[in-house]
CSV table of C-alpha atoms in Angstrom, one decimal:
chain,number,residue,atom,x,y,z
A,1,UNK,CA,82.0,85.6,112.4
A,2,UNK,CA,84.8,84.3,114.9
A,3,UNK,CA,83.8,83.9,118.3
A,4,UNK,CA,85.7,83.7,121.8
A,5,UNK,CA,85.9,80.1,122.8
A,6,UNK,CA,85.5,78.5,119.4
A,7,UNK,CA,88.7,79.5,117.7
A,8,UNK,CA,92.3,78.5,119.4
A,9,UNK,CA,93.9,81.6,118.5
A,10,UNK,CA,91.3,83.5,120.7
A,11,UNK,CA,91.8,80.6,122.9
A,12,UNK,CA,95.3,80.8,123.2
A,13,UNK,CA,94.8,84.7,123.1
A,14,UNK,CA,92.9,84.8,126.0
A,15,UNK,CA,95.2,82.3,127.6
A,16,UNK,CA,92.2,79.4,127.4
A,17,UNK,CA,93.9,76.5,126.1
A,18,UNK,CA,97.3,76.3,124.0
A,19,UNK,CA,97.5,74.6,120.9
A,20,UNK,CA,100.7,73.0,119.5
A,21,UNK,CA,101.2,75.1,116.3
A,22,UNK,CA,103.6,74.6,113.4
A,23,UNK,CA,104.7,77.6,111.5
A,24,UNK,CA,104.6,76.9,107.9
A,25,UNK,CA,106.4,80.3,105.7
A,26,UNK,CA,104.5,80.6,102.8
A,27,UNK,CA,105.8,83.8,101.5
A,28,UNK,CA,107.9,85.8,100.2
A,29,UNK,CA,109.1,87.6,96.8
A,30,UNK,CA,108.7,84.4,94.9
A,31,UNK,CA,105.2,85.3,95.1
A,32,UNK,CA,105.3,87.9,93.4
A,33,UNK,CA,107.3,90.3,90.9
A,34,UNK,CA,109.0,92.7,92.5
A,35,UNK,CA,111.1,93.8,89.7
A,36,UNK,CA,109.8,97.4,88.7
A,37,UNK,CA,107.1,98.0,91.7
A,38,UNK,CA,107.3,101.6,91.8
A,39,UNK,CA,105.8,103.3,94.6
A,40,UNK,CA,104.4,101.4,98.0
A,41,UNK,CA,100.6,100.2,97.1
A,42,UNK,CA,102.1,97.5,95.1
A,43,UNK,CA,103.3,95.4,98.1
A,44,UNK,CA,99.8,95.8,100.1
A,45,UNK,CA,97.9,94.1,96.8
A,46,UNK,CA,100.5,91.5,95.7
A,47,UNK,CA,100.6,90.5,99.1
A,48,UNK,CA,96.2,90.2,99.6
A,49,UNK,CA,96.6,88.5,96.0
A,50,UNK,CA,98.9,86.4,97.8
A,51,UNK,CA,96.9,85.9,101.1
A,52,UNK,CA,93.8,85.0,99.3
A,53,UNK,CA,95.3,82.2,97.0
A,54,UNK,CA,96.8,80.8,100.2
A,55,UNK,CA,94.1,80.9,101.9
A,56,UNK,CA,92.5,79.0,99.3
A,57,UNK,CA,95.1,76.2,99.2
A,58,UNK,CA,96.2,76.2,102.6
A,59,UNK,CA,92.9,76.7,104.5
A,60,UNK,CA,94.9,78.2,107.3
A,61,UNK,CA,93.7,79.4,110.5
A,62,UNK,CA,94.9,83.0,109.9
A,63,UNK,CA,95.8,84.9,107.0
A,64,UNK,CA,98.1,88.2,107.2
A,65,UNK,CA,98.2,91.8,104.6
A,66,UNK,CA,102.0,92.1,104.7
A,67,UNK,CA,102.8,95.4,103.6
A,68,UNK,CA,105.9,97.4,103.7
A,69,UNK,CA,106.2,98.9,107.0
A,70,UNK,CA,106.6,102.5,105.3
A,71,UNK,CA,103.2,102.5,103.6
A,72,UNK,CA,101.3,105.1,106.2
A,73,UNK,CA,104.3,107.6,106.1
A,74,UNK,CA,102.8,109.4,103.2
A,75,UNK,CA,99.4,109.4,104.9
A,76,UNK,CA,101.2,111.4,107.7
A,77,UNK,CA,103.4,113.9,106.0
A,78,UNK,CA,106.7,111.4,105.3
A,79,UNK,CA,107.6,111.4,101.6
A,80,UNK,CA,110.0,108.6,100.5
A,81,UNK,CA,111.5,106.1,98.1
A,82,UNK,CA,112.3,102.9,97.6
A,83,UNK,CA,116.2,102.8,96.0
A,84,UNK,CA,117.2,99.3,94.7
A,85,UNK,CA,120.4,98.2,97.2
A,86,UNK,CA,120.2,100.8,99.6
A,87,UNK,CA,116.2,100.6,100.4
A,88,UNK,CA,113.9,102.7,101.8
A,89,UNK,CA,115.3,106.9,101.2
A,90,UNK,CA,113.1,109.4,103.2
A,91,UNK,CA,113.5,112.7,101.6
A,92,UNK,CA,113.3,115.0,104.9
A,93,UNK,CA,114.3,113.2,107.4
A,94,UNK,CA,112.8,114.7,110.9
A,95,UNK,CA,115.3,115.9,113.6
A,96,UNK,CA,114.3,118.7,115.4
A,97,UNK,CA,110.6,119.9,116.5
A,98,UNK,CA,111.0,122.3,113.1
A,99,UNK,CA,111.2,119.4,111.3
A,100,UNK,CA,107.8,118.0,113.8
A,101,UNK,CA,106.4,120.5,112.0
A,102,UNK,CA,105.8,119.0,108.9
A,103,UNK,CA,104.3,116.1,110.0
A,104,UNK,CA,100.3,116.2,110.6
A,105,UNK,CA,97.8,114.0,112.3
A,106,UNK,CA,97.2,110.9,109.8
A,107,UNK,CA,95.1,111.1,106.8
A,108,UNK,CA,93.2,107.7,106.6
A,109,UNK,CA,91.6,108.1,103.5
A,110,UNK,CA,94.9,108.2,101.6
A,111,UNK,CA,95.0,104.6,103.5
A,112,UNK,CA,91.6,103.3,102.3
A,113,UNK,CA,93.0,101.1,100.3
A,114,UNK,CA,94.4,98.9,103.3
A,115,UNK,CA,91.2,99.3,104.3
A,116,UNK,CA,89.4,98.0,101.5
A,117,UNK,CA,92.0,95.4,101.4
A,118,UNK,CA,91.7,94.5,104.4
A,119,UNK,CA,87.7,94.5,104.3
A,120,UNK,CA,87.9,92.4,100.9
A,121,UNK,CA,90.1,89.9,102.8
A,122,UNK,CA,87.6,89.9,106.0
A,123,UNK,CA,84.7,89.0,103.6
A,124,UNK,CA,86.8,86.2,102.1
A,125,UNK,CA,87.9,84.0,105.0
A,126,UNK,CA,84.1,84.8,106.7
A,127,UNK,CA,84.4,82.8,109.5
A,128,UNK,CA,86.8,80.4,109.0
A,129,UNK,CA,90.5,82.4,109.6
A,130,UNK,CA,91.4,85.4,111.5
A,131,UNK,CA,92.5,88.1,109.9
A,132,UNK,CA,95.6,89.9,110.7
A,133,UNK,CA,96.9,93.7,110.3
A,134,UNK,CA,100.4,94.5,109.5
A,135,UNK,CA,102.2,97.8,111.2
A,136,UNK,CA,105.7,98.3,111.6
A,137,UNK,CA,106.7,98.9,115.2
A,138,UNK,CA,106.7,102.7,115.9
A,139,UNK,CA,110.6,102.5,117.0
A,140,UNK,CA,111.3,101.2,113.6
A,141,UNK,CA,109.3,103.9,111.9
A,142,UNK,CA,110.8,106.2,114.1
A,143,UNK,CA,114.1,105.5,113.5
A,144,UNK,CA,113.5,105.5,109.4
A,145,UNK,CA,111.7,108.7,110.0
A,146,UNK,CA,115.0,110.3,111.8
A,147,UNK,CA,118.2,108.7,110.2
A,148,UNK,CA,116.7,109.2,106.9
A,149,UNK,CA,117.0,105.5,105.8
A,150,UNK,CA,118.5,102.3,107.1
A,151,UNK,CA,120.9,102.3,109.2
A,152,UNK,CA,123.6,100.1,111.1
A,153,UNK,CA,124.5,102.3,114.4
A,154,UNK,CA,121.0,104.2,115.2
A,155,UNK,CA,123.2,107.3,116.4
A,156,UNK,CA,120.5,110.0,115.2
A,157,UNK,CA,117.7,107.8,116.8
A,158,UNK,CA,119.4,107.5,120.0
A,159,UNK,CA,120.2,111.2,120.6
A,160,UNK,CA,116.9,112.5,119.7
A,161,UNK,CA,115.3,109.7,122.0
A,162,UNK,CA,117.1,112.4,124.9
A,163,UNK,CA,117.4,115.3,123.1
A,164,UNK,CA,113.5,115.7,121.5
A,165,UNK,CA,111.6,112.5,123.0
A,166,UNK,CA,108.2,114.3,121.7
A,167,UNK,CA,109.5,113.1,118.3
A,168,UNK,CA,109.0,109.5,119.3
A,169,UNK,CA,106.0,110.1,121.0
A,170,UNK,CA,104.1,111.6,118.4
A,171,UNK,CA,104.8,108.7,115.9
A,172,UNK,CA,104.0,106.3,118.2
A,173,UNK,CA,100.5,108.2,118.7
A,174,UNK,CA,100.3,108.4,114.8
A,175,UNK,CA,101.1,104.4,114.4
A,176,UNK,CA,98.4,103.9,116.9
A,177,UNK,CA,96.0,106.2,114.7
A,178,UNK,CA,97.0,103.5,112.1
A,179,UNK,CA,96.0,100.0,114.1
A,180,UNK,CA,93.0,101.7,115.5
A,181,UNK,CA,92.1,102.0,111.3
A,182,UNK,CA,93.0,99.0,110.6
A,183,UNK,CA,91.0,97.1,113.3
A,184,UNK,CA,88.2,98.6,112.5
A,185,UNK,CA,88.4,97.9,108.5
A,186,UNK,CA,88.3,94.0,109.5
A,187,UNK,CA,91.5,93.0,110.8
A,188,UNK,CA,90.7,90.8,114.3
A,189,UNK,CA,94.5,91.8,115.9
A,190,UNK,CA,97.8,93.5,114.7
């Protein structure tokens, strides 16, 4: 187990020390096929496939589950797809506190495999690496969530930030749901 005080990324964490770091990018789709990955699960295990064989070469001082920042929309009542060029497609995008309505407090065990991945990674590294969670911001979910899909001029986003601001609260309450989970499977920080 990591302590405080023996680990410079607690260290630097907790404002201890700083270490001079360099940032070495060791992913990416090369690692991976991504060529008929249906669905969202198979990011999350390409990428702990892809953790643990760096891990194993690299011996870094922190290894990271990167996952697609959509996978807990499901868990939460957000159905999409992945379309090749155009990316992520929600199918009912919410807008209005009808569409609020829809949307329930998360369901973690339709998560469990990030947890179990994320446990399986923690029992890996042991000691020696901290292990990181992956969320995507809850502005960035929110604003997939309400223009549907990707987009270039955030026009929906903005007016519903005035219009229905509950909207964005209660995603960022569900994303927070999410870290809480995630924290608790074996991941030191998001």
């Amino acid at each position: 187990m990591i302590t405080l005080g023996t680990n410079w990324f607690w260290d630097t964490l907790t404002l201890r020390e700083t270490v001079e770091a360099t940032f070495v990018k060791i992913s990416g789709a090369n690692s991976f096929e991504v060529a008929g990955c249906e669905g969202r699960s198979c990011w999350l295990f390409s990428s702990m496939d892809d953790a643990l064989g760096k891990k194993k070469a690299f011996r870094p001082d922190g290894v990271i589950i990167s996952s697609n920042i959509l996978t807990p929309l499901p868990a939460f009542g957000v159905e999409f797809n992945i379309k090749e060029v155009k990316g992520p497609v929600i199918h009912s995008p919410i807008r209005s506190e009808e569409g609020l309505k829809n949307l329930h407090p998360i369901v973690l065990e339709r998560l469990e495999f990030v947890g179990e991945s994320l446990k399986i990674l923690r029992q890996e590294v042991g000691g020696h690496a901290v292990v990181l969670g992956f969320v995507g911001a809850p502005w960035t979910i929110a604003t997939y969530i309400v223009e549907g899909g990707t987009t270039r001029t955030y026009t929906t986003i903005k007016s519903i930030c005035h219009t229905a601001p509950y909207i964005v609260s209660h995603l960022t309450q569900t994303i927070d749901d999410y870290i809480m989970f995630q924290v608790e499977s074996g991941a030191h920080c998001i």
